[in-house]
Structures are given as C-alpha cells and as structure tokens.
mmCIF file of C-alpha atoms in Angstrom:
data_model
loop_
_atom_site.group_PDB
_atom_site.id
_atom_site.type_symbol
_atom_site.label_atom_id
_atom_site.label_comp_id
_atom_site.label_asym_id
_atom_site.label_seq_id
_atom_site.Cartn_x
_atom_site.Cartn_y
_atom_site.Cartn_z
ATOM 1 C CA ASP U 1 -108.336 101.741 48.945
ATOM 2 C CA ALA U 2 -109.542 104.677 51.012
ATOM 3 C CA ASP U 3 -113.150 103.706 50.286
ATOM 4 C CA VAL U 4 -112.748 100.685 52.569
ATOM 5 C CA THR U 5 -111.318 101.423 55.994
ATOM 6 C CA GLN U 6 -110.341 99.095 58.796
ATOM 7 C CA THR U 7 -109.751 99.830 62.446
ATOM 8 C CA PRO U 8 -107.499 99.252 64.203
ATOM 9 C CA ARG U 9 -104.599 98.871 61.782
ATOM 10 C CA ASN U 10 -102.514 97.034 64.344
ATOM 11 C CA ARG U 11 -103.547 95.238 67.517
ATOM 12 C CA ILE U 12 -101.760 93.257 70.156
ATOM 13 C CA THR U 13 -103.893 91.262 72.541
ATOM 14 C CA LYS U 14 -103.574 88.411 74.987
ATOM 15 C CA THR U 15 -104.916 84.886 74.815
ATOM 16 C CA GLY U 16 -108.508 84.705 75.982
ATOM 17 C CA LYS U 17 -109.380 88.324 75.297
ATOM 18 C CA ARG U 18 -112.352 89.286 73.147
ATOM 19 C CA ILE U 19 -111.542 91.743 70.418
ATOM 20 C CA MET U 20 -113.392 93.381 67.570
ATOM 21 C CA LEU U 21 -112.086 94.457 64.201
ATOM 22 C CA GLU U 22 -114.171 96.981 62.340
ATOM 23 C CA CYS U 23 -114.682 97.660 58.674
ATOM 24 C CA SER U 24 -116.461 100.573 57.034
ATOM 25 C CA GLN U 25 -117.027 101.306 53.368
ATOM 26 C CA THR U 26 -118.253 104.300 51.415
ATOM 27 C CA LYS U 27 -118.608 102.444 48.113
ATOM 28 C CA GLY U 28 -122.283 101.659 48.623
ATOM 29 C CA HIS U 29 -121.651 97.961 48.039
ATOM 30 C CA ASP U 30 -124.012 95.330 49.371
ATOM 31 C CA ARG U 31 -121.447 92.560 49.748
ATOM 32 C CA MET U 32 -118.785 92.513 52.436
ATOM 33 C CA TYR U 33 -116.181 89.933 53.379
ATOM 34 C CA TRP U 34 -113.622 89.133 56.049
ATOM 35 C CA TYR U 35 -110.437 87.264 55.161
ATOM 36 C CA ARG U 36 -107.342 86.287 57.023
ATOM 37 C CA GLN U 37 -103.942 86.014 55.413
ATOM 38 C CA ASP U 38 -101.158 83.825 56.717
ATOM 39 C CA PRO U 39 -97.733 83.401 55.115
ATOM 40 C CA GLY U 40 -97.821 80.639 52.518
ATOM 41 C CA LEU U 41 -101.565 80.107 52.846
ATOM 42 C CA GLY U 42 -102.922 82.988 50.848
ATOM 43 C CA LEU U 43 -106.308 84.483 51.664
ATOM 44 C CA ARG U 44 -108.912 82.439 53.471
ATOM 45 C CA LEU U 45 -112.526 83.519 53.805
ATOM 46 C CA ILE U 46 -113.864 83.797 57.358
ATOM 47 C CA TYR U 47 -117.368 85.233 56.910
ATOM 48 C CA TYR U 48 -119.280 87.069 54.244
ATOM 49 C CA SER U 49 -122.490 89.031 53.974
ATOM 50 C CA PHE U 50 -124.466 89.694 50.810
ATOM 51 C CA ASP U 51 -126.722 92.261 52.443
ATOM 52 C CA VAL U 52 -127.577 93.596 55.889
ATOM 53 C CA LYS U 53 -129.735 90.615 56.841
ATOM 54 C CA ASP U 54 -127.466 87.985 55.369
ATOM 55 C CA ILE U 55 -124.504 86.378 57.161
ATOM 56 C CA ASN U 56 -122.644 83.328 55.891
ATOM 57 C CA LYS U 57 -119.785 81.251 57.196
ATOM 58 C CA GLY U 58 -116.698 80.979 55.086
ATOM 59 C CA GLU U 59 -113.896 78.476 54.993
ATOM 60 C CA ILE U 60 -112.577 79.110 58.514
ATOM 61 C CA SER U 61 -115.310 80.591 60.718
ATOM 62 C CA ASP U 62 -114.593 78.703 63.954
ATOM 63 C CA GLY U 63 -113.558 81.070 66.728
ATOM 64 C CA TYR U 64 -114.940 84.115 64.911
ATOM 65 C CA SER U 65 -118.261 85.922 64.741
ATOM 66 C CA VAL U 66 -119.474 88.872 62.713
ATOM 67 C CA SER U 67 -122.053 91.622 62.827
ATOM 68 C CA ARG U 68 -123.421 93.570 59.860
ATOM 69 C CA GLN U 69 -124.612 96.694 61.615
ATOM 70 C CA ALA U 70 -125.476 98.559 58.431
ATOM 71 C CA GLN U 71 -124.804 98.336 54.737
ATOM 72 C CA ALA U 72 -121.564 100.199 55.309
ATOM 73 C CA LYS U 73 -120.296 98.393 58.412
ATOM 74 C CA PHE U 74 -119.170 94.825 58.984
ATOM 75 C CA SER U 75 -117.378 93.860 62.199
ATOM 76 C CA LEU U 76 -115.367 90.760 62.988
ATOM 77 C CA SER U 77 -115.041 89.519 66.563
ATOM 78 C CA LEU U 78 -112.681 87.023 68.078
ATOM 79 C CA GLU U 79 -114.627 85.687 71.049
ATOM 80 C CA SER U 80 -111.603 84.345 72.902
ATOM 81 C CA ALA U 81 -108.392 85.074 71.052
ATOM 82 C CA ILE U 82 -105.753 82.379 70.695
ATOM 83 C CA PRO U 83 -102.193 82.632 69.338
ATOM 84 C CA ASN U 84 -102.967 80.849 66.062
ATOM 85 C CA GLN U 85 -105.343 83.679 65.218
ATOM 86 C CA THR U 86 -102.305 85.880 64.783
ATOM 87 C CA ALA U 87 -102.600 86.985 61.168
ATOM 88 C CA LEU U 88 -103.290 89.830 58.784
ATOM 89 C CA TYR U 89 -107.035 90.427 58.466
ATOM 90 C CA PHE U 90 -108.676 92.033 55.459
ATOM 91 C CA CYS U 91 -112.135 93.360 54.858
ATOM 92 C CA ALA U 92 -113.395 93.545 51.283
ATOM 93 C CA THR U 93 -116.500 94.708 49.459
ATOM 94 C CA SER U 94 -118.073 93.977 46.093
ATOM 95 C CA ASP U 95 -121.065 95.033 44.069
ATOM 96 C CA LEU U 96 -122.731 92.294 42.096
ATOM 97 C CA GLY U 97 -124.804 94.966 40.413
ATOM 98 C CA THR U 98 -121.857 95.346 38.058
ATOM 99 C CA GLY U 99 -122.380 91.758 36.962
ATOM 100 C CA GLN U 100 -118.978 90.651 38.149
ATOM 101 C CA GLU U 101 -117.517 89.858 41.504
ATOM 102 C CA THR U 102 -114.619 92.332 41.694
ATOM 103 C CA GLN U 103 -113.547 92.931 45.262
ATOM 104 C CA TYR U 104 -112.154 96.066 46.882
ATOM 105 C CA PHE U 105 -109.937 95.568 49.891
ATOM 106 C CA GLY U 106 -109.222 97.564 52.986
ATOM 107 C CA PRO U 107 -105.652 98.177 54.151
ATOM 108 C CA GLY U 108 -105.696 95.304 56.620
ATOM 109 C CA THR U 109 -105.437 94.832 60.371
ATOM 110 C CA ARG U 110 -102.334 93.158 61.709
ATOM 111 C CA LEU U 111 -103.279 91.156 64.795
ATOM 112 C CA LEU U 112 -100.856 89.593 67.241
ATOM 113 C CA VAL U 113 -102.211 87.296 69.950
ATOM 114 C CA LEU U 114 -99.762 86.630 72.754
ATOM 115 C CA SER W 1 -109.658 74.925 50.030
ATOM 116 C CA GLN W 2 -108.135 77.143 47.363
ATOM 117 C CA GLN W 3 -109.601 76.941 43.900
ATOM 118 C CA GLY W 4 -106.721 78.653 42.168
ATOM 119 C CA GLU W 5 -103.154 77.433 42.321
ATOM 120 C CA GLU W 6 -100.479 79.808 41.100
ATOM 121 C CA ASP W 7 -97.180 78.817 39.593
ATOM 122 C CA PRO W 8 -94.376 79.515 40.261
ATOM 123 C CA GLN W 9 -94.547 80.388 43.951
ATOM 124 C CA ALA W 10 -91.768 82.929 43.516
ATOM 125 C CA LEU W 11 -90.228 84.641 40.516
ATOM 126 C CA SER W 12 -87.189 86.891 40.308
ATOM 127 C CA ILE W 13 -86.404 88.779 37.122
ATOM 128 C CA GLN W 14 -84.375 91.724 35.906
ATOM 129 C CA GLU W 15 -86.028 95.045 35.204
ATOM 130 C CA GLY W 16 -87.136 95.195 31.577
ATOM 131 C CA GLU W 17 -87.779 91.465 31.309
ATOM 132 C CA ASN W 18 -91.229 89.963 30.981
ATOM 133 C CA ALA W 19 -92.830 88.123 33.891
ATOM 134 C CA THR W 20 -95.203 85.235 33.300
ATOM 135 C CA MET W 21 -97.320 83.814 36.084
ATOM 136 C CA ASN W 22 -99.713 80.905 35.808
ATOM 137 C CA CYS W 23 -102.874 79.874 37.579
ATOM 138 C CA SER W 24 -104.771 76.597 37.446
ATOM 139 C CA TYR W 25 -108.214 75.954 38.846
ATOM 140 C CA LYS W 26 -110.577 73.033 39.302
ATOM 141 C CA THR W 27 -114.222 73.921 38.734
ATOM 142 C CA SER W 28 -116.242 75.846 36.179
ATOM 143 C CA ILE W 29 -115.917 79.596 36.449
ATOM 144 C CA ASN W 30 -117.759 82.761 35.476
ATOM 145 C CA ASN W 31 -114.555 84.707 35.382
ATOM 146 C CA LEU W 32 -110.981 84.732 36.616
ATOM 147 C CA GLN W 33 -109.308 87.753 38.142
ATOM 148 C CA TRP W 34 -105.775 88.774 39.014
ATOM 149 C CA TYR W 35 -104.964 90.898 42.042
ATOM 150 C CA ARG W 36 -101.770 92.511 43.222
ATOM 151 C CA GLN W 37 -100.622 92.996 46.800
ATOM 152 C CA ASN W 38 -97.776 95.220 47.852
ATOM 153 C CA SER W 39 -96.095 94.053 51.036
ATOM 154 C CA GLY W 40 -98.548 94.088 53.943
ATOM 155 C CA ARG W 41 -101.144 96.100 52.046
ATOM 156 C CA GLY W 42 -104.615 95.306 50.771
ATOM 157 C CA LEU W 43 -105.120 93.523 47.463
ATOM 158 C CA VAL W 44 -105.813 95.603 44.392
ATOM 159 C CA HIS W 45 -107.768 94.325 41.415
ATOM 160 C CA LEU W 46 -105.745 94.262 38.197
ATOM 161 C CA ILE W 47 -107.767 92.583 35.491
ATOM 162 C CA LEU W 48 -110.746 90.299 34.945
ATOM 163 C CA ILE W 49 -111.267 87.830 32.129
ATOM 164 C CA ARG W 50 -114.637 86.212 31.517
ATOM 165 C CA SER W 51 -115.058 82.532 30.808
ATOM 166 C CA ASN W 52 -115.984 83.244 27.180
ATOM 167 C CA GLU W 53 -112.861 85.339 26.602
ATOM 168 C CA ARG W 54 -109.459 83.965 25.660
ATOM 169 C CA GLU W 55 -107.210 86.987 26.000
ATOM 170 C CA LYS W 56 -107.377 90.416 27.495
ATOM 171 C CA HIS W 57 -104.978 93.350 27.693
ATOM 172 C CA SER W 58 -104.624 96.245 30.095
ATOM 173 C CA GLY W 59 -101.553 98.431 29.692
ATOM 174 C CA ARG W 60 -98.511 96.195 30.256
ATOM 175 C CA LEU W 61 -100.711 93.324 31.424
ATOM 176 C CA ARG W 62 -101.877 90.483 29.234
ATOM 177 C CA VAL W 63 -104.107 87.746 30.582
ATOM 178 C CA THR W 64 -105.033 84.541 28.809
ATOM 179 C CA LEU W 65 -107.624 81.971 29.757
ATOM 180 C CA ASP W 66 -107.880 78.385 28.580
ATOM 181 C CA THR W 67 -111.076 76.906 29.997
ATOM 182 C CA SER W 68 -110.362 73.494 28.470
ATOM 183 C CA LYS W 69 -107.180 73.285 30.534
ATOM 184 C CA LYS W 70 -108.635 75.268 33.431
ATOM 185 C CA SER W 71 -105.672 77.587 33.425
ATOM 186 C CA SER W 72 -104.776 81.241 33.066
ATOM 187 C CA SER W 73 -101.585 83.195 32.667
ATOM 188 C CA LEU W 74 -100.674 86.751 33.556
ATOM 189 C CA LEU W 75 -97.909 88.380 31.558
ATOM 190 C CA ILE W 76 -96.327 91.624 32.692
ATOM 191 C CA THR W 77 -94.243 93.089 29.910
ATOM 192 C CA ALA W 78 -91.206 95.333 30.342
ATOM 193 C CA SER W 79 -91.234 94.848 34.097
ATOM 194 C CA ARG W 80 -90.248 97.614 36.493
ATOM 195 C CA ALA W 81 -88.924 97.522 40.026
ATOM 196 C CA ALA W 82 -92.289 98.936 41.102
ATOM 197 C CA ASP W 83 -93.963 95.731 39.872
ATOM 198 C CA THR W 84 -92.383 93.915 42.812
ATOM 199 C CA ALA W 85 -95.365 92.520 44.715
ATOM 200 C CA SER W 86 -97.407 89.383 45.287
ATOM 201 C CA TYR W 87 -99.889 88.423 42.609
ATOM 202 C CA PHE W 88 -103.021 86.359 43.229
ATOM 203 C CA CYS W 89 -105.462 84.747 40.892
ATOM 204 C CA ALA W 90 -109.061 84.501 42.024
ATOM 205 C CA THR W 91 -111.869 82.512 40.489
ATOM 206 C CA ASP W 92 -115.544 83.424 40.505
ATOM 207 C CA SER W 93 -117.265 80.067 40.251
ATOM 208 C CA THR W 94 -120.565 79.425 38.555
ATOM 209 C CA GLY W 95 -123.710 79.049 40.614
ATOM 210 C CA ALA W 96 -125.899 81.219 42.762
ATOM 211 C CA ASN W 97 -124.255 83.487 45.316
ATOM 212 C CA SER W 98 -120.835 82.861 43.871
ATOM 213 C CA LYS W 99 -117.874 84.433 45.580
ATOM 214 C CA LEU W 100 -114.186 84.646 44.869
ATOM 215 C CA THR W 101 -111.703 81.962 45.823
ATOM 216 C CA PHE W 102 -108.094 83.113 45.960
ATOM 217 C CA GLY W 103 -104.915 81.198 45.298
ATOM 218 C CA LYS W 104 -101.876 81.330 47.548
ATOM 219 C CA GLY W 105 -100.096 83.935 45.459
ATOM 220 C CA ILE W 106 -96.863 84.419 43.547
ATOM 221 C CA THR W 107 -94.093 86.621 44.878
ATOM 222 C CA LEU W 108 -92.521 88.630 42.072
ATOM 223 C CA SER W 109 -89.232 90.404 42.604
ATOM 224 C CA VAL W 110 -88.000 92.735 39.893
ATOM 225 C CA ARG W 111 -84.346 93.633 40.276
ATOM 226 C CA PRO W 112 -83.354 97.134 39.209
#
C-alpha cells in the first residue's frame, strides 16, 4: 500500500551494529505498529503506538526500541543487531475512528544480520 | 502467543476449484479479519466479520463465523492462479485498546 512506506526495503548489517528502520504514512491514522515475520511463525508484534505520546511493548520487544516522531512517522531501532533478528519487518497503521481495527501494511523491510 | 490458528497450513488446488481455510481462536472477539499476503509483500485486508455476524460475502470470498465454536472459515470460490498467496486470520479481541493478533497463515497454491 503506497500510503504506508518503509525504508530501507532491504538491509544487510553486521552483528553489533545499530540500525534504524523507518515507516511513514499518509493515511492520517493515529495507530502504528511494527511486526516481524519469520517463516512458520507468522506475524509477531514488536511495538505499537496509539498516538504520538503513546508507546507500548508488544509480544517480542526485547532488543528493539521505537520512536514516534510525529503522527506520520514511527521508527524501529535495533540497538545491537544479532543474527536471530534476521527477518521481514512490517509497519502497519490503523484508524480506530472507523470503529474497527483494520490494518494497512507497508511493503516490508527485509533485514539480514550477519 | 497467536490467538488465531489457521488450518490447514498449506493447501494446493486446481484452478476453478473452491478453497476453504479455517481459523480457530481462544478468547472473545470484537471481530475477525482475513488478510492476504503475496510472497514477500505486505498484508492486504480482505474482509472483516463482526462478532454478531454469522456470514459475510465480498466478491468470490465468503466468510463465516461461529462464536460458540470460536472458529471462522474463509471460502474462495472459483479459484484463480492469481489467488496463490498466504492467508492470515486476525482477531480483534474485546477490551480497551484492543489490537489485532495474527495467526501463522495458510499457504494457498492454485495450479493453472
């Protein structure tokens, strides 16, 4: 969905490096999410934010941090990357103003940690 | 932990056949949603069914919900090769600040 963009789309990094994945949205949604996807494990929630001043840990937040710089921007950082953080990362947004939690996903960032 | 569990994990059918995918969940829900993911791409919302609904249609998609059994099914009729993708159910649980919980997904292959 072009309304939710992620940069970079692909990233190779080394163990111990700090990296940042960025997400921007033009949908005007308050809620933003970061997920990781691993083969056979589906989507797992890392962090989520219901508005600019709200940050919440998800299912697997250890080793990650986030920053909600503005309504439209939500960044995910890996403080010290490790190989088992190799995965496909997705940002998503939703608007509870519609009365239902339908999420809109970015195209994903494929991360490889060597 | 995942709320939704899809079944089967993988499904291979011939073009033109119907594809049925199932999802079971554990706790009370506001609604249940189905998403589609083409290989390596972001998920796309397909259809949402509320907890007080039993069946819903959208084009070739038919979703049912049985809250007494905590289960849902997604039927794709007259499948096409372009329907080849992974399909995920997601539950929106009751309670304040609810958020979606996704299952592990079903891989559907439609042979031309």
